[in-house]
């Protein structure tokens, strides 16, 4: 992806926060209460549940069955009533999350939503290429798609308080130091600056294996 595709910061942030709320309150929560899992997945056109209820986000709409429900200007409570699955975060599993309430009004720009979803799709594709035996998971807590391999997390975040744009990351359980490890938690690169995401993951694995440029802190 290139920087020219990135929406303006305010528009993207509002959309990211709202889609995080949707992932947590309208997909993961209902799925956990019905099927016992919070795992979500990237889809060709967005992201969705992996078990009942069958719900997904495509662009700026929530899709249930053959019905598309526009997200912008509506609340999770309202949308959950329409789908029949209800709204609310999974309870008792984690302390972080979107911080959103079911009464919040969602602000979802179509262009920003498509950009975020392309980043998730690229992340899913890159993770499968890097580690073919792994199944990437979109986690609702931090709204990132990732895998855990040999005590190292690899993935793509939609953005957060550390970096407000989508970024690829490599996060070892043990802290590292060195030029490659440019983030407090490991290594992070904006998706707009990474032309080869599987290559970035592989570079992190090489540093960890060699003990070279990324030494233990």
PDB file of C-alpha atoms in Angstrom:
ATOM      1  CA  UNK A   1       0.000   0.000   0.000  1.00  0.00           C
ATOM      2  CA  UNK A   2       1.170   3.539  -0.520  1.00  0.00           C
ATOM      3  CA  UNK A   3       0.763   6.666   1.554  1.00  0.00           C
ATOM      4  CA  UNK A   4      -1.469   8.309  -1.059  1.00  0.00           C
ATOM      5  CA  UNK A   5      -4.235   5.799  -0.270  1.00  0.00           C
ATOM      6  CA  UNK A   6      -4.323   6.692   3.432  1.00  0.00           C
ATOM      7  CA  UNK A   7      -7.406   8.753   4.397  1.00  0.00           C
ATOM      8  CA  UNK A   8      -6.934  11.917   6.424  1.00  0.00           C
ATOM      9  CA  UNK A   9      -6.059  11.214  10.041  1.00  0.00           C
ATOM     10  CA  UNK A  10      -9.293  12.379  11.681  1.00  0.00           C
ATOM     11  CA  UNK A  11     -11.509  10.487   9.252  1.00  0.00           C
ATOM     12  CA  UNK A  12      -9.477   7.327   9.572  1.00  0.00           C
ATOM     13  CA  UNK A  13      -9.346   7.476  13.376  1.00  0.00           C
ATOM     14  CA  UNK A  14     -13.102   7.961  13.712  1.00  0.00           C
ATOM     15  CA  UNK A  15     -13.734   5.076  11.339  1.00  0.00           C
ATOM     16  CA  UNK A  16     -11.169   2.816  13.020  1.00  0.00           C
ATOM     17  CA  UNK A  17     -12.636   3.395  16.472  1.00  0.00           C
ATOM     18  CA  UNK A  18     -16.147   2.729  15.201  1.00  0.00           C
ATOM     19  CA  UNK A  19     -15.183  -0.448  13.342  1.00  0.00           C
ATOM     20  CA  UNK A  20     -13.322  -1.635  16.447  1.00  0.00           C
ATOM     21  CA  UNK A  21     -16.558  -1.126  18.363  1.00  0.00           C
ATOM     22  CA  UNK A  22     -18.480  -3.078  15.732  1.00  0.00           C
ATOM     23  CA  UNK A  23     -15.965  -5.933  15.844  1.00  0.00           C
ATOM     24  CA  UNK A  24     -16.192  -6.144  19.621  1.00  0.00           C
ATOM     25  CA  UNK A  25     -19.831  -5.317  20.364  1.00  0.00           C
ATOM     26  CA  UNK A  26     -21.684  -6.646  17.317  1.00  0.00           C
ATOM     27  CA  UNK A  27     -19.512  -9.563  16.184  1.00  0.00           C
ATOM     28  CA  UNK A  28     -17.270 -10.949  18.944  1.00  0.00           C
ATOM     29  CA  UNK A  29     -19.676 -10.427  21.840  1.00  0.00           C
ATOM     30  CA  UNK A  30     -22.707 -12.093  20.238  1.00  0.00           C
ATOM     31  CA  UNK A  31     -20.494 -14.860  18.837  1.00  0.00           C
ATOM     32  CA  UNK A  32     -18.992 -15.531  22.280  1.00  0.00           C
ATOM     33  CA  UNK A  33     -22.403 -15.750  23.897  1.00  0.00           C
ATOM     34  CA  UNK A  34     -23.661 -18.075  21.153  1.00  0.00           C
ATOM     35  CA  UNK A  35     -20.609 -20.148  20.200  1.00  0.00           C
ATOM     36  CA  UNK A  36     -18.026 -19.600  22.940  1.00  0.00           C
ATOM     37  CA  UNK A  37     -15.289 -17.927  20.883  1.00  0.00           C
ATOM     38  CA  UNK A  38     -14.229 -14.328  20.288  1.00  0.00           C
ATOM     39  CA  UNK A  39     -12.048 -15.124  17.278  1.00  0.00           C
ATOM     40  CA  UNK A  40     -12.878 -13.165  14.149  1.00  0.00           C
ATOM     41  CA  UNK A  41     -11.488 -13.426  10.616  1.00  0.00           C
ATOM     42  CA  UNK A  42     -10.606 -11.288   7.666  1.00  0.00           C
ATOM     43  CA  UNK A  43     -12.885 -11.815   4.666  1.00  0.00           C
ATOM     44  CA  UNK A  44     -12.373 -10.900   1.002  1.00  0.00           C
ATOM     45  CA  UNK A  45     -14.378  -7.700   1.516  1.00  0.00           C
ATOM     46  CA  UNK A  46     -13.966  -6.967   5.227  1.00  0.00           C
ATOM     47  CA  UNK A  47     -14.133  -9.053   8.395  1.00  0.00           C
ATOM     48  CA  UNK A  48     -16.586 -11.324  10.125  1.00  0.00           C
ATOM     49  CA  UNK A  49     -17.403 -14.018  12.641  1.00  0.00           C
ATOM     50  CA  UNK A  50     -16.040 -17.571  12.450  1.00  0.00           C
ATOM     51  CA  UNK A  51     -19.089 -19.193  14.066  1.00  0.00           C
ATOM     52  CA  UNK A  52     -22.746 -18.405  14.736  1.00  0.00           C
ATOM     53  CA  UNK A  53     -24.175 -15.866  14.414  1.00  0.00           C
ATOM     54  CA  UNK A  54     -23.075 -15.317  10.816  1.00  0.00           C
ATOM     55  CA  UNK A  55     -22.273 -11.594  10.733  1.00  0.00           C
ATOM     56  CA  UNK A  56     -19.710  -9.625   8.774  1.00  0.00           C
ATOM     57  CA  UNK A  57     -18.665  -6.110   7.883  1.00  0.00           C
ATOM     58  CA  UNK A  58     -18.201  -5.141   4.256  1.00  0.00           C
ATOM     59  CA  UNK A  59     -17.135  -1.569   3.590  1.00  0.00           C
ATOM     60  CA  UNK A  60     -19.361   0.684   5.668  1.00  0.00           C
ATOM     61  CA  UNK A  61     -22.137  -1.861   6.226  1.00  0.00           C
ATOM     62  CA  UNK A  62     -22.952  -4.710   8.592  1.00  0.00           C
ATOM     63  CA  UNK A  63     -24.172  -7.748   6.659  1.00  0.00           C
ATOM     64  CA  UNK A  64     -26.573 -10.301   8.090  1.00  0.00           C
ATOM     65  CA  UNK A  65     -27.980 -12.864   5.707  1.00  0.00           C
ATOM     66  CA  UNK A  66     -28.752 -10.940   2.542  1.00  0.00           C
ATOM     67  CA  UNK A  67     -29.328  -7.645   4.356  1.00  0.00           C
ATOM     68  CA  UNK A  68     -26.828  -4.774   4.401  1.00  0.00           C
ATOM     69  CA  UNK A  69     -27.171  -2.368   7.313  1.00  0.00           C
ATOM     70  CA  UNK A  70     -25.355   0.983   6.965  1.00  0.00           C
ATOM     71  CA  UNK A  71     -23.168   1.620  10.010  1.00  0.00           C
ATOM     72  CA  UNK A  72     -22.661   5.378   9.915  1.00  0.00           C
ATOM     73  CA  UNK A  73     -24.947   7.330  12.221  1.00  0.00           C
ATOM     74  CA  UNK A  74     -26.348   4.279  14.001  1.00  0.00           C
ATOM     75  CA  UNK A  75     -25.586   2.751  17.390  1.00  0.00           C
ATOM     76  CA  UNK A  76     -24.505  -0.814  18.161  1.00  0.00           C
ATOM     77  CA  UNK A  77     -27.665  -1.188  20.255  1.00  0.00           C
ATOM     78  CA  UNK A  78     -29.847  -0.290  17.273  1.00  0.00           C
ATOM     79  CA  UNK A  79     -27.938  -2.559  14.895  1.00  0.00           C
ATOM     80  CA  UNK A  80     -27.932  -5.469  17.340  1.00  0.00           C
ATOM     81  CA  UNK A  81     -31.697  -5.207  17.636  1.00  0.00           C
ATOM     82  CA  UNK A  82     -32.044  -5.394  13.853  1.00  0.00           C
ATOM     83  CA  UNK A  83     -29.766  -8.432  13.494  1.00  0.00           C
ATOM     84  CA  UNK A  84     -31.421 -10.166  16.432  1.00  0.00           C
ATOM     85  CA  UNK A  85     -28.005 -11.061  17.861  1.00  0.00           C
ATOM     86  CA  UNK A  86     -27.905  -8.179  20.322  1.00  0.00           C
ATOM     87  CA  UNK A  87     -24.922  -6.004  21.181  1.00  0.00           C
ATOM     88  CA  UNK A  88     -22.291  -6.029  23.885  1.00  0.00           C
ATOM     89  CA  UNK A  89     -18.671  -6.956  24.479  1.00  0.00           C
ATOM     90  CA  UNK A  90     -17.637 -10.450  25.566  1.00  0.00           C
ATOM     91  CA  UNK A  91     -17.557 -10.386  29.355  1.00  0.00           C
ATOM     92  CA  UNK A  92     -14.778 -11.449  31.692  1.00  0.00           C
ATOM     93  CA  UNK A  93     -12.118 -12.178  29.071  1.00  0.00           C
ATOM     94  CA  UNK A  94      -9.927  -9.067  28.867  1.00  0.00           C
ATOM     95  CA  UNK A  95      -9.544  -5.608  30.369  1.00  0.00           C
ATOM     96  CA  UNK A  96      -8.686  -3.543  27.293  1.00  0.00           C
ATOM     97  CA  UNK A  97     -10.882  -3.246  24.234  1.00  0.00           C
ATOM     98  CA  UNK A  98     -12.592  -0.601  22.176  1.00  0.00           C
ATOM     99  CA  UNK A  99     -13.906   1.359  25.145  1.00  0.00           C
ATOM    100  CA  UNK A 100     -17.124   1.865  23.205  1.00  0.00           C
ATOM    101  CA  UNK A 101     -20.639   1.573  24.541  1.00  0.00           C
ATOM    102  CA  UNK A 102     -23.664   0.095  22.796  1.00  0.00           C
ATOM    103  CA  UNK A 103     -25.228   3.583  22.838  1.00  0.00           C
ATOM    104  CA  UNK A 104     -22.380   5.286  20.958  1.00  0.00           C
ATOM    105  CA  UNK A 105     -23.118   6.672  17.503  1.00  0.00           C
ATOM    106  CA  UNK A 106     -20.845   5.076  14.906  1.00  0.00           C
ATOM    107  CA  UNK A 107     -18.903   7.236  12.461  1.00  0.00           C
ATOM    108  CA  UNK A 108     -17.810   5.185   9.466  1.00  0.00           C
ATOM    109  CA  UNK A 109     -16.450   6.696   6.268  1.00  0.00           C
ATOM    110  CA  UNK A 110     -16.707   4.334   3.297  1.00  0.00           C
ATOM    111  CA  UNK A 111     -13.249   5.134   1.913  1.00  0.00           C
ATOM    112  CA  UNK A 112     -11.537   4.841   5.290  1.00  0.00           C
ATOM    113  CA  UNK A 113     -13.361   1.575   5.967  1.00  0.00           C
ATOM    114  CA  UNK A 114     -12.190   0.105   2.672  1.00  0.00           C
ATOM    115  CA  UNK A 115      -8.603   1.163   3.425  1.00  0.00           C
ATOM    116  CA  UNK A 116      -8.683  -0.491   6.841  1.00  0.00           C
ATOM    117  CA  UNK A 117     -10.198  -3.645   5.395  1.00  0.00           C
ATOM    118  CA  UNK A 118      -7.586  -3.810   2.621  1.00  0.00           C
ATOM    119  CA  UNK A 119      -4.901  -3.657   5.305  1.00  0.00           C
ATOM    120  CA  UNK A 120      -6.535  -6.550   7.142  1.00  0.00           C
ATOM    121  CA  UNK A 121      -6.757  -8.550   3.918  1.00  0.00           C
ATOM    122  CA  UNK A 122      -3.098  -7.862   3.145  1.00  0.00           C
ATOM    123  CA  UNK A 123      -2.180  -8.844   6.689  1.00  0.00           C
ATOM    124  CA  UNK A 124      -4.128 -12.091   6.423  1.00  0.00           C
ATOM    125  CA  UNK A 125      -2.494 -12.906   3.087  1.00  0.00           C
ATOM    126  CA  UNK A 126       0.983 -12.029   4.376  1.00  0.00           C
ATOM    127  CA  UNK A 127       0.623 -14.139   7.515  1.00  0.00           C
ATOM    128  CA  UNK A 128      -0.544 -17.151   5.501  1.00  0.00           C
ATOM    129  CA  UNK A 129       2.407 -16.743   3.139  1.00  0.00           C
ATOM    130  CA  UNK A 130       4.854 -16.356   6.026  1.00  0.00           C
ATOM    131  CA  UNK A 131       3.484 -19.247   8.112  1.00  0.00           C
ATOM    132  CA  UNK A 132       1.330 -21.526   5.929  1.00  0.00           C
ATOM    133  CA  UNK A 133       0.441 -23.812   8.825  1.00  0.00           C
ATOM    134  CA  UNK A 134      -1.102 -20.995  10.877  1.00  0.00           C
ATOM    135  CA  UNK A 135      -4.607 -19.517  10.769  1.00  0.00           C
ATOM    136  CA  UNK A 136      -4.613 -15.736  11.310  1.00  0.00           C
ATOM    137  CA  UNK A 137      -7.085 -14.447  13.879  1.00  0.00           C
ATOM    138  CA  UNK A 138      -8.621 -10.991  14.051  1.00  0.00           C
ATOM    139  CA  UNK A 139      -8.769 -10.275  17.778  1.00  0.00           C
ATOM    140  CA  UNK A 140     -11.489  -7.873  18.991  1.00  0.00           C
ATOM    141  CA  UNK A 141      -9.524  -6.734  22.045  1.00  0.00           C
ATOM    142  CA  UNK A 142      -6.854  -4.781  20.151  1.00  0.00           C
ATOM    143  CA  UNK A 143      -8.410  -4.981  16.652  1.00  0.00           C
ATOM    144  CA  UNK A 144      -5.405  -6.646  15.040  1.00  0.00           C
ATOM    145  CA  UNK A 145      -4.962  -9.749  12.916  1.00  0.00           C
ATOM    146  CA  UNK A 146      -2.138 -12.013  13.940  1.00  0.00           C
ATOM    147  CA  UNK A 147      -0.556 -15.345  14.735  1.00  0.00           C
ATOM    148  CA  UNK A 148       1.656 -16.612  17.556  1.00  0.00           C
ATOM    149  CA  UNK A 149       4.675 -18.616  16.431  1.00  0.00           C
ATOM    150  CA  UNK A 150       7.501 -19.787  18.709  1.00  0.00           C
ATOM    151  CA  UNK A 151       6.586 -17.235  21.396  1.00  0.00           C
ATOM    152  CA  UNK A 152       6.562 -14.378  18.886  1.00  0.00           C
ATOM    153  CA  UNK A 153       3.463 -12.490  17.742  1.00  0.00           C
ATOM    154  CA  UNK A 154       3.323 -11.460  14.084  1.00  0.00           C
ATOM    155  CA  UNK A 155       0.501  -9.425  12.659  1.00  0.00           C
ATOM    156  CA  UNK A 156      -1.109  -6.253  11.398  1.00  0.00           C
ATOM    157  CA  UNK A 157      -2.830  -3.746  13.670  1.00  0.00           C
ATOM    158  CA  UNK A 158      -5.557  -1.433  12.392  1.00  0.00           C
ATOM    159  CA  UNK A 159      -3.933   1.301  14.495  1.00  0.00           C
ATOM    160  CA  UNK A 160      -3.952   2.274  18.158  1.00  0.00           C
ATOM    161  CA  UNK A 161      -2.651   4.832  20.645  1.00  0.00           C
ATOM    162  CA  UNK A 162       0.941   3.937  19.750  1.00  0.00           C
ATOM    163  CA  UNK A 163       0.475   4.481  16.004  1.00  0.00           C
ATOM    164  CA  UNK A 164      -2.797   5.716  14.592  1.00  0.00           C
ATOM    165  CA  UNK A 165      -2.468   4.079  11.167  1.00  0.00           C
ATOM    166  CA  UNK A 166      -2.398   0.395  10.178  1.00  0.00           C
ATOM    167  CA  UNK A 167       0.983  -1.168  10.867  1.00  0.00           C
ATOM    168  CA  UNK A 168       2.728  -4.527  10.673  1.00  0.00           C
ATOM    169  CA  UNK A 169       4.403  -5.776  13.827  1.00  0.00           C
ATOM    170  CA  UNK A 170       6.727  -8.404  15.259  1.00  0.00           C
ATOM    171  CA  UNK A 171       6.435  -8.786  19.039  1.00  0.00           C
ATOM    172  CA  UNK A 172       8.725 -11.258  20.845  1.00  0.00           C
ATOM    173  CA  UNK A 173       7.826 -12.299  24.372  1.00  0.00           C
ATOM    174  CA  UNK A 174      11.287 -11.263  25.534  1.00  0.00           C
ATOM    175  CA  UNK A 175      12.261  -7.606  25.026  1.00  0.00           C
ATOM    176  CA  UNK A 176      14.832  -6.907  22.314  1.00  0.00           C
ATOM    177  CA  UNK A 177      17.101  -3.987  21.484  1.00  0.00           C
ATOM    178  CA  UNK A 178      18.640  -2.904  18.212  1.00  0.00           C
ATOM    179  CA  UNK A 179      17.744  -0.908  15.116  1.00  0.00           C
ATOM    180  CA  UNK A 180      15.096  -3.344  13.907  1.00  0.00           C
ATOM    181  CA  UNK A 181      13.212  -3.179  17.204  1.00  0.00           C
ATOM    182  CA  UNK A 182      11.868   0.360  16.923  1.00  0.00           C
ATOM    183  CA  UNK A 183       8.771   0.085  19.148  1.00  0.00           C
ATOM    184  CA  UNK A 184       8.385  -0.375  22.920  1.00  0.00           C
ATOM    185  CA  UNK A 185       6.830  -3.776  22.303  1.00  0.00           C
ATOM    186  CA  UNK A 186       9.085  -4.956  19.449  1.00  0.00           C
ATOM    187  CA  UNK A 187       9.090  -3.859  15.817  1.00  0.00           C
ATOM    188  CA  UNK A 188       6.410  -1.880  13.964  1.00  0.00           C
ATOM    189  CA  UNK A 189       6.190  -0.499  10.432  1.00  0.00           C
ATOM    190  CA  UNK A 190       3.286   1.502   8.914  1.00  0.00           C
ATOM    191  CA  UNK A 191       1.611  -0.531   6.186  1.00  0.00           C
ATOM    192  CA  UNK A 192       2.035   2.434   3.838  1.00  0.00           C
ATOM    193  CA  UNK A 193       5.813   1.993   4.154  1.00  0.00           C
ATOM    194  CA  UNK A 194       6.036  -1.800   3.822  1.00  0.00           C
ATOM    195  CA  UNK A 195       6.144  -3.174   0.285  1.00  0.00           C
ATOM    196  CA  UNK A 196       6.763  -6.770   1.405  1.00  0.00           C
ATOM    197  CA  UNK A 197       4.872  -7.664   4.575  1.00  0.00           C
ATOM    198  CA  UNK A 198       5.847 -11.367   4.614  1.00  0.00           C
ATOM    199  CA  UNK A 199       9.433 -10.185   4.140  1.00  0.00           C
ATOM    200  CA  UNK A 200       9.138  -7.926   7.190  1.00  0.00           C
ATOM    201  CA  UNK A 201       7.923 -10.868   9.278  1.00  0.00           C
ATOM    202  CA  UNK A 202      10.761 -13.023   7.938  1.00  0.00           C
ATOM    203  CA  UNK A 203      13.288 -10.307   8.746  1.00  0.00           C
ATOM    204  CA  UNK A 204      12.079 -10.263  12.330  1.00  0.00           C
ATOM    205  CA  UNK A 205      12.391 -14.023  12.569  1.00  0.00           C
ATOM    206  CA  UNK A 206      15.949 -13.868  11.193  1.00  0.00           C
ATOM    207  CA  UNK A 207      16.956 -11.278  13.799  1.00  0.00           C
ATOM    208  CA  UNK A 208      15.483 -13.411  16.548  1.00  0.00           C
ATOM    209  CA  UNK A 209      17.184 -16.568  15.299  1.00  0.00           C
ATOM    210  CA  UNK A 210      20.597 -14.988  14.777  1.00  0.00           C
ATOM    211  CA  UNK A 211      20.741 -12.826  17.878  1.00  0.00           C
ATOM    212  CA  UNK A 212      22.296 -10.222  15.575  1.00  0.00           C
ATOM    213  CA  UNK A 213      20.856  -6.727  15.060  1.00  0.00           C
ATOM    214  CA  UNK A 214      18.049  -7.499  17.511  1.00  0.00           C
ATOM    215  CA  UNK A 215      19.812  -8.458  20.736  1.00  0.00           C
ATOM    216  CA  UNK A 216      18.098  -9.191  24.027  1.00  0.00           C
ATOM    217  CA  UNK A 217      17.574  -6.020  26.024  1.00  0.00           C
TER     218      UNK A 217
END
